[in-house]
Short mmCIF file of C-alpha atoms and ligand atoms in Angstrom, two decimals:
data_model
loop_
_atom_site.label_atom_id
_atom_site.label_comp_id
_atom_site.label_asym_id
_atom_site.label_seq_id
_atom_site.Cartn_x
_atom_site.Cartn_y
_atom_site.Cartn_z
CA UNK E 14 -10.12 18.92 9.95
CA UNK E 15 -6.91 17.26 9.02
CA UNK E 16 -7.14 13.41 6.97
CA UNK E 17 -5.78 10.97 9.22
CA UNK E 18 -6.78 7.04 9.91
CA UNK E 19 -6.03 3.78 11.77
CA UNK E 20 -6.36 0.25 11.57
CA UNK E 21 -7.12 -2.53 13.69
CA UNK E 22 -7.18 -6.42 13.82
CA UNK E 23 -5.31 -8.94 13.17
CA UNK E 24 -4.68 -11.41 10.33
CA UNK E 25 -6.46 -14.30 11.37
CA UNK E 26 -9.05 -12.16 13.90
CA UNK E 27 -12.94 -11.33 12.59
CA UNK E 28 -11.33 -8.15 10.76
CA UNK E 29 -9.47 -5.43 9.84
CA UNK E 30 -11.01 -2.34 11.18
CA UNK E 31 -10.04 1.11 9.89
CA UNK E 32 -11.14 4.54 11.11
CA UNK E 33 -11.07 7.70 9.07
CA UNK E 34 -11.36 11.11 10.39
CA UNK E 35 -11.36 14.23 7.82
CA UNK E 36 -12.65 13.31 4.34
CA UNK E 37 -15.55 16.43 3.26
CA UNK E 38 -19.24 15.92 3.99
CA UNK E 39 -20.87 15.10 0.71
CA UNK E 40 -18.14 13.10 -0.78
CA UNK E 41 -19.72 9.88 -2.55
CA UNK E 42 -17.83 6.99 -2.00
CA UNK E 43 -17.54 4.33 -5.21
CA UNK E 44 -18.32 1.14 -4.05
CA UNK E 45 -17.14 -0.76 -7.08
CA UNK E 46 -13.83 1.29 -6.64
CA UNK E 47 -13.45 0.09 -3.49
CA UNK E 48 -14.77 -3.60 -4.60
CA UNK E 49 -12.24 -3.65 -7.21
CA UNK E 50 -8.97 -2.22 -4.89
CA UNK E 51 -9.32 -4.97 -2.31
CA UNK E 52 -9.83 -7.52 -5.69
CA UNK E 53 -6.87 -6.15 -7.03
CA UNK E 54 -4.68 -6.32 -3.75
CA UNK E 55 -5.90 -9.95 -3.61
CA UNK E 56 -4.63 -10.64 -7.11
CA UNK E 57 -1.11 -11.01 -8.52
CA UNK E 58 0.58 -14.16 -9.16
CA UNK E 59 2.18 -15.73 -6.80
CA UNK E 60 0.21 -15.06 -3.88
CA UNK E 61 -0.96 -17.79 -1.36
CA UNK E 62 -4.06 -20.35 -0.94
CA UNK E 63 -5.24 -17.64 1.64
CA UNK E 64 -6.55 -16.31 -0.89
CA UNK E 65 -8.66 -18.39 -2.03
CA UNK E 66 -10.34 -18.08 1.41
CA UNK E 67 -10.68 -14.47 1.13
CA UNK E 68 -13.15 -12.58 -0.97
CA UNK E 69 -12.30 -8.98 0.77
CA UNK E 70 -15.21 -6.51 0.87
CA UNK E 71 -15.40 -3.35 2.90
CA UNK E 72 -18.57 -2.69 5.34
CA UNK E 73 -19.20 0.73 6.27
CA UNK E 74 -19.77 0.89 9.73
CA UNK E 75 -20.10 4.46 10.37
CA UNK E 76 -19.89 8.19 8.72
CA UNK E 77 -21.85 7.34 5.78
CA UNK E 78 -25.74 7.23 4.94
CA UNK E 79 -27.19 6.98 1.56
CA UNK E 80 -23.94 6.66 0.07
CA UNK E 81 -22.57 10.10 1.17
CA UNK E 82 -20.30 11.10 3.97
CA UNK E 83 -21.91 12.91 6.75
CA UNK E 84 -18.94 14.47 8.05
CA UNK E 85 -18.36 12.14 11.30
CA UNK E 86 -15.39 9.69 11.39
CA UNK E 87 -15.86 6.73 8.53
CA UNK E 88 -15.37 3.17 10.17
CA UNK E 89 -14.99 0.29 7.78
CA UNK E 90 -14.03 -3.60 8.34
CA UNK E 91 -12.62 -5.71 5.95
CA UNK E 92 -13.83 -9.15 7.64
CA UNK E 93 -11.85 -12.48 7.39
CA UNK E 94 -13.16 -15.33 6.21
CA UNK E 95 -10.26 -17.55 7.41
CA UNK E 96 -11.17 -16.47 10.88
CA UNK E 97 -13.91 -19.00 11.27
CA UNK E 98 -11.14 -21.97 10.56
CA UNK E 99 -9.47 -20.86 13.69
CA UNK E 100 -11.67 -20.81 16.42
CA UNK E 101 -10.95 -20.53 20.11
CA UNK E 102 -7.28 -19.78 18.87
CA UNK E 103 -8.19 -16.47 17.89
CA UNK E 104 -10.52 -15.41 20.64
CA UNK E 105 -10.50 -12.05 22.37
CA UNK E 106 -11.66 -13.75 25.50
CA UNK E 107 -9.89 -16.23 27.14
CA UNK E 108 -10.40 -19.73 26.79
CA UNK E 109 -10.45 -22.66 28.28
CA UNK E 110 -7.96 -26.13 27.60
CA UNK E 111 -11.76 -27.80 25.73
CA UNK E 112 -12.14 -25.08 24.03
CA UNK E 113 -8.91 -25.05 21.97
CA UNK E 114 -8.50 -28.82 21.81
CA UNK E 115 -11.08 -28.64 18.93
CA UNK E 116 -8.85 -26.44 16.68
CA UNK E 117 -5.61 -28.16 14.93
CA UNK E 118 -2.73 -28.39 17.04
CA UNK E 119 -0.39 -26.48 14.81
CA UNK E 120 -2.92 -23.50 15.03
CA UNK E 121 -2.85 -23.70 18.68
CA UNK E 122 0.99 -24.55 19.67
CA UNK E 123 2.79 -21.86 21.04
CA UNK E 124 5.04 -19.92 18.30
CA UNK E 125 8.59 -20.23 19.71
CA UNK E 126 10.33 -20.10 16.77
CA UNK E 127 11.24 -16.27 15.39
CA UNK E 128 11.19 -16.22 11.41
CA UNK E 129 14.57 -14.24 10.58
CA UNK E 130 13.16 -10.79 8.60
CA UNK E 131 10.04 -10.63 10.46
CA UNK E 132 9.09 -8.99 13.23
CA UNK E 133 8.84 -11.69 15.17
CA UNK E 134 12.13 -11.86 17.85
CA UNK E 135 12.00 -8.14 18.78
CA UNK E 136 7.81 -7.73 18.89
CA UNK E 137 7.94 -10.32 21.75
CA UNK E 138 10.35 -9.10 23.38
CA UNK E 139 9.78 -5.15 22.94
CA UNK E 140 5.82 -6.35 24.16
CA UNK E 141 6.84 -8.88 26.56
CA UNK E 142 4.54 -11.12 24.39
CA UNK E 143 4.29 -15.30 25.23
CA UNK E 144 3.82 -16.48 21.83
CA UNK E 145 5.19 -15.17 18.37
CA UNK E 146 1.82 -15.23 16.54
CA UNK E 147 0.55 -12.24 19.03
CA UNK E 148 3.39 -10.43 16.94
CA UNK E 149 2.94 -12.21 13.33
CA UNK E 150 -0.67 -11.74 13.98
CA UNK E 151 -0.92 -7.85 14.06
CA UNK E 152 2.66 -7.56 12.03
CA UNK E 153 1.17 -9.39 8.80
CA UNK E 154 0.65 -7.33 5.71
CA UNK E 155 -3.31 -8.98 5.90
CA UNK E 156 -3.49 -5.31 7.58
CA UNK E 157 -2.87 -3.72 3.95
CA UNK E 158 -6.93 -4.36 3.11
CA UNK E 159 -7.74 -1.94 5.35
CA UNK E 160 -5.26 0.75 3.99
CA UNK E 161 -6.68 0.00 0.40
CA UNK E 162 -9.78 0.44 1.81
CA UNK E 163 -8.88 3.78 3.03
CA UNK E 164 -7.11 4.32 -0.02
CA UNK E 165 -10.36 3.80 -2.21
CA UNK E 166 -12.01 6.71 -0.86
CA UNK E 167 -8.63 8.96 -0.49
CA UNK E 168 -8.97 7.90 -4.45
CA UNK E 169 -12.74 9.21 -4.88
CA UNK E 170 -11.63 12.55 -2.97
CA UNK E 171 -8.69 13.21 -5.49
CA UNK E 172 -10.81 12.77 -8.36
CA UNK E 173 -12.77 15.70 -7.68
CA UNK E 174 -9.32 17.42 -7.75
CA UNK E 175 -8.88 15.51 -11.36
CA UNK E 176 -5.41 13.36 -9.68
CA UNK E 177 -5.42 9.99 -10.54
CA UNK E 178 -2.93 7.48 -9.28
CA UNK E 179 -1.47 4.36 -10.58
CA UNK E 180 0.92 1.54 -9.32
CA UNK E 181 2.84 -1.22 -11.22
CA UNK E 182 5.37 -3.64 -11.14
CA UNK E 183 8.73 -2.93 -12.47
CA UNK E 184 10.96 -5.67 -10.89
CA UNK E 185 10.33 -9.36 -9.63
CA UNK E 186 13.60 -10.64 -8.51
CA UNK E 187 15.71 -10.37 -11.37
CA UNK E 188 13.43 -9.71 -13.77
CA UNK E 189 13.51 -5.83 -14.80
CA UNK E 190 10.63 -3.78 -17.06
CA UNK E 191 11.82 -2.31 -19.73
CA UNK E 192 12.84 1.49 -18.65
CA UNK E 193 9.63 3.63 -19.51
CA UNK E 194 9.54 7.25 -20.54
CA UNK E 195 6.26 9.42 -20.34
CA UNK E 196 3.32 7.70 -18.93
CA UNK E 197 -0.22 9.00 -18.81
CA UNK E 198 -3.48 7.28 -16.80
CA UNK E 199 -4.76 5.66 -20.19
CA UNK E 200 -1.28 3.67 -20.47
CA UNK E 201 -2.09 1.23 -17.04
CA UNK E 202 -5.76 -0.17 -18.59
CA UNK E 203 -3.25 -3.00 -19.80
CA UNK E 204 -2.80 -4.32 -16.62
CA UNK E 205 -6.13 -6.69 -16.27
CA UNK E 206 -4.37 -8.03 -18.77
CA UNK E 207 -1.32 -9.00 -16.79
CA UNK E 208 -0.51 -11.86 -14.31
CA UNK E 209 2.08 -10.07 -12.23
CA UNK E 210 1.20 -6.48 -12.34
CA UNK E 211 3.60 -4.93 -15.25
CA UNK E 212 3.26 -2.87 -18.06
CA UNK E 213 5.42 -4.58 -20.21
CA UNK E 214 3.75 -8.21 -21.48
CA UNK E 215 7.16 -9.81 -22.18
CA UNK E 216 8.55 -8.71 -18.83
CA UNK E 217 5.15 -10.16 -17.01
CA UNK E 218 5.48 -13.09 -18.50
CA UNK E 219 9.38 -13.49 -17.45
CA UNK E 220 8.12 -12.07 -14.11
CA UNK E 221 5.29 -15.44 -13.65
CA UNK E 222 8.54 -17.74 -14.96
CA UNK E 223 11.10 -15.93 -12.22
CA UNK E 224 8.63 -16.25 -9.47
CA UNK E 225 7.54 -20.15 -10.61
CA UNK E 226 11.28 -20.94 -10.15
CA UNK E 227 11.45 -19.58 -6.83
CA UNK E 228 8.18 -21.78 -5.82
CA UNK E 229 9.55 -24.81 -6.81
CA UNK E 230 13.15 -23.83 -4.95
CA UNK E 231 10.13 -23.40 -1.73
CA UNK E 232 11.71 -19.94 -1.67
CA UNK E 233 10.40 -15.97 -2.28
CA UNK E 234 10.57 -12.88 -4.22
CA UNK E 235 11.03 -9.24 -3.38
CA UNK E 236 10.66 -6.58 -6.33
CA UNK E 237 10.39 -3.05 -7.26
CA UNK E 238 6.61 -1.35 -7.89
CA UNK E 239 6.09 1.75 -8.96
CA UNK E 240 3.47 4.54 -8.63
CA UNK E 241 2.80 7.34 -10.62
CA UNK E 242 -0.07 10.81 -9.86
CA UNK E 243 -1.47 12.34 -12.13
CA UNK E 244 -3.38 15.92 -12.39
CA UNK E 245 -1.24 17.16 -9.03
CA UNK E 246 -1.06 20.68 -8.94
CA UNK E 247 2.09 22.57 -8.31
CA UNK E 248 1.99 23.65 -3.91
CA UNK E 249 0.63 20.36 -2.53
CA UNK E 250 2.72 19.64 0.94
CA UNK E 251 5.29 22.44 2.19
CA UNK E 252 8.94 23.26 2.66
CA UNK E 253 8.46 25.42 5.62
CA UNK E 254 8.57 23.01 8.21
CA UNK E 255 9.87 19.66 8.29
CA UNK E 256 6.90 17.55 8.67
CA UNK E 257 4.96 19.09 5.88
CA UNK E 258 7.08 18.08 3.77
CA UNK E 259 5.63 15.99 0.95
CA UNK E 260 8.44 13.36 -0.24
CA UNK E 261 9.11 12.93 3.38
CA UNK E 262 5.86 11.83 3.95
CA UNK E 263 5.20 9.70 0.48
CA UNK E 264 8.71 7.98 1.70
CA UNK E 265 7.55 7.34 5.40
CA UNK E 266 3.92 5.73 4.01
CA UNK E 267 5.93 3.85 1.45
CA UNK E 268 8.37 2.06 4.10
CA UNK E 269 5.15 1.61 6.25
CA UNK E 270 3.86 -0.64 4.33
CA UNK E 271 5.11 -4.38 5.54
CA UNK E 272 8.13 -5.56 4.00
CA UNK E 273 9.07 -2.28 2.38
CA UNK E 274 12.58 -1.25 2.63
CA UNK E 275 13.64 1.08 -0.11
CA UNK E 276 12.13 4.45 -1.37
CA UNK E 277 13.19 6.21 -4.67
CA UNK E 278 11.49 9.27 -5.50
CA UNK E 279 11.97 10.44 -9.46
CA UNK E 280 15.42 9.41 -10.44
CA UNK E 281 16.43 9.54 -6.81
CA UNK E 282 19.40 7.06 -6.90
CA UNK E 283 20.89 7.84 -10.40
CA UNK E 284 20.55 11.32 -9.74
CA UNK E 285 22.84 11.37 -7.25
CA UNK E 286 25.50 10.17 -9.57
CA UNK E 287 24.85 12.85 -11.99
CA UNK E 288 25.85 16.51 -12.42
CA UNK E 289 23.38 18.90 -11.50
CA UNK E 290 22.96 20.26 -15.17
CA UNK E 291 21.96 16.46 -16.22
CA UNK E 292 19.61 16.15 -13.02
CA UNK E 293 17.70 19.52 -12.51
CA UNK E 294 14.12 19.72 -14.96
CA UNK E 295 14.53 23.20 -17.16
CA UNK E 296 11.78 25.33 -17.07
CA UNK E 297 10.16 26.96 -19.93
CA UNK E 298 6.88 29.18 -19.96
CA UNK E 299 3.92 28.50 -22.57
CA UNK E 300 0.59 29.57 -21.30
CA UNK E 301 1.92 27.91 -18.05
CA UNK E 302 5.18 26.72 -16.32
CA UNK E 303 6.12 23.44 -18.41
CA UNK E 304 9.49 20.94 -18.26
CA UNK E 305 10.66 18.78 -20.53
CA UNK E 306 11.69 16.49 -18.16
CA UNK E 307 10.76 15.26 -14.72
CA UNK E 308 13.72 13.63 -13.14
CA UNK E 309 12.69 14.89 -9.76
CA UNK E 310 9.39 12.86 -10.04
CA UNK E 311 6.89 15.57 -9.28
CA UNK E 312 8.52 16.87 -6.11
CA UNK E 313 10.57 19.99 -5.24
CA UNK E 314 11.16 21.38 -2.07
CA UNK E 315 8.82 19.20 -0.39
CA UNK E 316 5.96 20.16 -2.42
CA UNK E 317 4.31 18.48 -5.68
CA UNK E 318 5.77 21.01 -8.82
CA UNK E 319 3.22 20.41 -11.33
CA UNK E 320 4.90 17.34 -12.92
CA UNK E 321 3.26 13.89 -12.10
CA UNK E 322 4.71 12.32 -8.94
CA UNK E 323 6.75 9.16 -9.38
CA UNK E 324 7.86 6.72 -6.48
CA UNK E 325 9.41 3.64 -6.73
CA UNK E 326 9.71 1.39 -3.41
CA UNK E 327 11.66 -1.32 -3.08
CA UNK E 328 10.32 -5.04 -1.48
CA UNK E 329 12.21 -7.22 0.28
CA UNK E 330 11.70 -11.13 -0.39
CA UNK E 331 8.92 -12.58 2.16
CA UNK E 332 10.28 -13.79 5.35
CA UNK E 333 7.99 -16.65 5.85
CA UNK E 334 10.00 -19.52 3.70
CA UNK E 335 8.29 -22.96 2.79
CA UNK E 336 12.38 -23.46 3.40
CA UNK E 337 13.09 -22.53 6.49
CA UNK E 338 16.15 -20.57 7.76
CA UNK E 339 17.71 -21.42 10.57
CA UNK E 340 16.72 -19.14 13.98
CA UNK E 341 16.90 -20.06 18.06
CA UNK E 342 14.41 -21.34 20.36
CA UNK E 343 12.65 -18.39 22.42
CA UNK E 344 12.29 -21.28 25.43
CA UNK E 345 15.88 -23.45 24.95
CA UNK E 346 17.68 -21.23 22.54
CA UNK E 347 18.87 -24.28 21.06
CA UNK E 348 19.44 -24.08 16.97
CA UNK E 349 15.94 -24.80 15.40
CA UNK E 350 14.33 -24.21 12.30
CA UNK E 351 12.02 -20.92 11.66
CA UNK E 352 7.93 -21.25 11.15
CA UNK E 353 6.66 -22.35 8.32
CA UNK E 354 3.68 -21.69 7.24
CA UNK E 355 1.71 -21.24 4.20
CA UNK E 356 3.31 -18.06 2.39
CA UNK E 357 2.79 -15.83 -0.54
CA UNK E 358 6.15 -16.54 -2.87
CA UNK E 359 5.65 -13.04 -4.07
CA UNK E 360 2.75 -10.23 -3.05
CA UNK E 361 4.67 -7.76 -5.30
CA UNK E 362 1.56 -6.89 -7.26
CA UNK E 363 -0.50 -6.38 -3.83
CA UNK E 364 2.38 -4.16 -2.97
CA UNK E 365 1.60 -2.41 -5.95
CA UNK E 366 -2.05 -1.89 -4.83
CA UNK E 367 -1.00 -1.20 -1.31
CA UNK E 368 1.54 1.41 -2.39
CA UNK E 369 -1.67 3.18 -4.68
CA UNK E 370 -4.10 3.51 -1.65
CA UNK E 371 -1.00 4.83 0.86
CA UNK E 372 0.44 7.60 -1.48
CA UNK E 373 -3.15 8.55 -2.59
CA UNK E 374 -3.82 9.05 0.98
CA UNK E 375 -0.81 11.19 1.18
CA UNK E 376 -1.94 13.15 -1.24
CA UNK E 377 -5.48 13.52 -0.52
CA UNK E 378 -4.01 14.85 2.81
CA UNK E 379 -1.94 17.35 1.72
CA UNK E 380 -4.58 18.59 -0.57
CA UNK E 381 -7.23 18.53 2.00
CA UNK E 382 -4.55 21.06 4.08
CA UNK E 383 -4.20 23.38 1.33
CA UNK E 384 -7.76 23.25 -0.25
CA UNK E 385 -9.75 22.63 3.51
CA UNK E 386 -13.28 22.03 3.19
CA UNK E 387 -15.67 20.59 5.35
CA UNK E 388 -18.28 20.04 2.50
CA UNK E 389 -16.89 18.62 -0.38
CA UNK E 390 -17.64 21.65 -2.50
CA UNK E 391 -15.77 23.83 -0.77
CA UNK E 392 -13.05 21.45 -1.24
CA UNK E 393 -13.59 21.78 -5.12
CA UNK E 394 -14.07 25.05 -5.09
CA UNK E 395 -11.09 26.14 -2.87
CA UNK E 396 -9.33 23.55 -5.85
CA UNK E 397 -11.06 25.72 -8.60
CA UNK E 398 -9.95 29.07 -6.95
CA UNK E 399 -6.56 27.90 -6.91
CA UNK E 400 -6.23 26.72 -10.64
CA UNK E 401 -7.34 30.22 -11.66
CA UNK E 402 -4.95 31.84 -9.62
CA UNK E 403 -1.72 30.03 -10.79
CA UNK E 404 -0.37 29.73 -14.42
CA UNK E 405 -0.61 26.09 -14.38
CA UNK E 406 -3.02 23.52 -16.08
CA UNK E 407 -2.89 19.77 -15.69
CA UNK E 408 -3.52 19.51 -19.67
CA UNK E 409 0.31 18.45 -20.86
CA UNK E 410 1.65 21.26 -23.74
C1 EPS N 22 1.02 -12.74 5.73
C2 EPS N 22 0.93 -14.12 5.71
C3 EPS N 22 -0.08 -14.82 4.92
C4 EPS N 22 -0.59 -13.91 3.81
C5 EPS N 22 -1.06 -12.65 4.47
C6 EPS N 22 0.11 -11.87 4.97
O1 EPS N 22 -1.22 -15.09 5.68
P1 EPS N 22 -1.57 -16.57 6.12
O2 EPS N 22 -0.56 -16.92 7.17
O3 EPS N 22 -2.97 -16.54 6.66
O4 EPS N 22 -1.46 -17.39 4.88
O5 EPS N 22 -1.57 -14.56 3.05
O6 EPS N 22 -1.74 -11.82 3.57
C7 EPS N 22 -3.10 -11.84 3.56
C8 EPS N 22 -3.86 -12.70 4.23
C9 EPS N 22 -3.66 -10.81 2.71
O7 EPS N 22 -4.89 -10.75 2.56
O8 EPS N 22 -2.85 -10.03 2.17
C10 EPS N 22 2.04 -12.09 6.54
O9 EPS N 22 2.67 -12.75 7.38
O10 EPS N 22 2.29 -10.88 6.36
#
């Protein structure tokens, strides 16, 4: 069966509910793996107060007993905790005039006001919705636990397949890393260390200055994070038909993710500047296909090549401003000023954690179509099969 999910719920409802259809009987889920992924999306300097609200934990409401997969659909919620501070407001039901005169007006009132950069002007009019927060409230990146979520167990599914995969922060504003060559899964234990989510201590520290000056300005931060696979084997997605295409798919997860607006797969962008003799990754055979280089980032024709898989995605600065930007009434049109509400100044590092559980589910996909399995050991074993059939290890030369 193929790996697929969905989410539900809405920032400020009871929760974000995600349903997983797909992952192999048998597979045992880590719970502190999952613990620590929606800790670590929570983390990251320069996120909001909400935060401070939220202690994000995943329930298992389905699929799993004894702490194995049984081979049904897995249903999880990520609860919110900010959802009791809001009441009637964020009922299912409808409710009467009493009933929301207890919450605070500003949770209450109306949202007429579309935030420029958010979904806000076209989701009420492409729903024919009343009031912007039926948009904001389903259109907020909040919806990103439940991916990690999802991600966390995508994570414990690749493992068996020896892939590991790692995100990090290369750019906060103007702040750059330093440009890094060869990285290996040992090389991102640093980041507990960090405030901000990069490799590079200096540049993390510059990174917590960049996005302090934009706090005080009441402004925010976009960035660049990066994510890196390890252990992929060469065949994982497909170029004979568009839509099994792996990079495709990596870039359309990527951009999926809220507030995501550029993809860059290997040295994507500077490649194209380049002549192909300075681009293309030589080959060379020593008890297995080898390059010296990996400018593509792991992907060739649609399909992993052997080499680790490296995507950078681009953020754009959060569109909920402490300043507000200008915008039109939805009821006068008149000039008025855009929401503003409590906001992240950056969640660059969250992106970081969000862009991890998204491309590990693409992965775990793709190898779930070529390696099938219903029971997680024919998933390893179709894995094992494979390895001894190709002149390829994941140990580097
Ligand atoms: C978000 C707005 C903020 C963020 C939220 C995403 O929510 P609130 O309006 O409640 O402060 O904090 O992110 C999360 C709650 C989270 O857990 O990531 C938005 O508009 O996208």
């Amino acid at each position: 069966m193929a790996l697929s999910f969905v989410t539900s719920g809405q920032s400020h409802g009871p929760g974000i509910v995600a349903v997983v259809s797909g992952l192999p009987a048998g597979l045992e889920p880590d719970r502190e793996r999952l613990r620590r992924d929606l800790g670590r999306r929570q983390a990251g300097y320069g996120r909001s107060p909400r935060q401070s609200i939220e202690t994000d934990d995943a329930e298992i409401l389905g699929g799993m007993r004894h702490g194995r997969l049984i081979g049904g659909p897995v249903a999880l919620i990520v609860r919110n905790r900010d959802h009791e501070n809001w009441g009637a407001a964020q009922s299912a039901w409808p409710v009467t005039e009493e009933e929301l005169a207890d919450i605070a007006a500003r949770r209450t009132r109306t949202v007429v006001v579309p935030r420029p950069g958010h979904a806000d002007l076209a989701g009420v009019l492409k729903y024919d919705l009343p009031d912007v927060r039926d948009v904001l409230e389903r259109a907020s990146a909040r919806e990103t636990s439940a991916r990690v979520a999802v991600g966390a167990l995508c994570k414990d599914l690749l493992d068996r397949i020896g892939i590991s995969v790692h995100g990090h922060v290369v750019r906060v504003g103007s702040v750059a890393a330093p440009a890094y060559g060869d990285l290996g899964p040992a090389d991102f234990g640093v980041l507990d260390e960090r405030q901000v989510g990069c490799l590079d201590a200096a540049a993390d520290a510059a990174m917590v200055e960049e996005i302090e000056g934009a706090k005080r300005d009441r402004d925010t931060l976009g960035g660049i994070v990066e994510v890196r696979a390890f252990g992929c084997p060469p065949g994982l997605g497909s170029y004979a038909s568009e839509e099994l295409r792996l990079d495709a798919r990596i870039a359309g997860a990527a951009l999926s993710i809220q507030a995501m607006k550029g993809v860059e797969i290997g040295e994507g962008w500077d490649n194209a500047s380049r002549r192909g003799s300075a681009v293309h990754d030589e080959l060379r055979y020593e008890g297995g296909y080898r390059r010296d280089t990996n400018r593509a980032g792991g992907l060739e024709g649609g399909m992993t090549n052997g080499e680790p898989v490296i995507v950078r995605i681009a953020m754009k600065p959060l569109p909920t401003l402490m300043k507000p930007l200008r915008t039109a009434s939805l009821d006068t049109h008149e000039p008025a000023e855009a929401l503003v509400e409590r906001s992240d100044t950056t969640a660059i590092w969250a992106a970081a954690v969000v862009a991890e559980a998204v491309i590990a589910f693409e992965l775990a996909r793709a190898a779930k179509e070529k390696f099938g399995g219903d029971a997680i050991e024919d998933f390893v074993a179709a894995h094992r099969h494979y390895l001894s059939r190709i002149p390829w290890s994941p140990e580097a030369p």
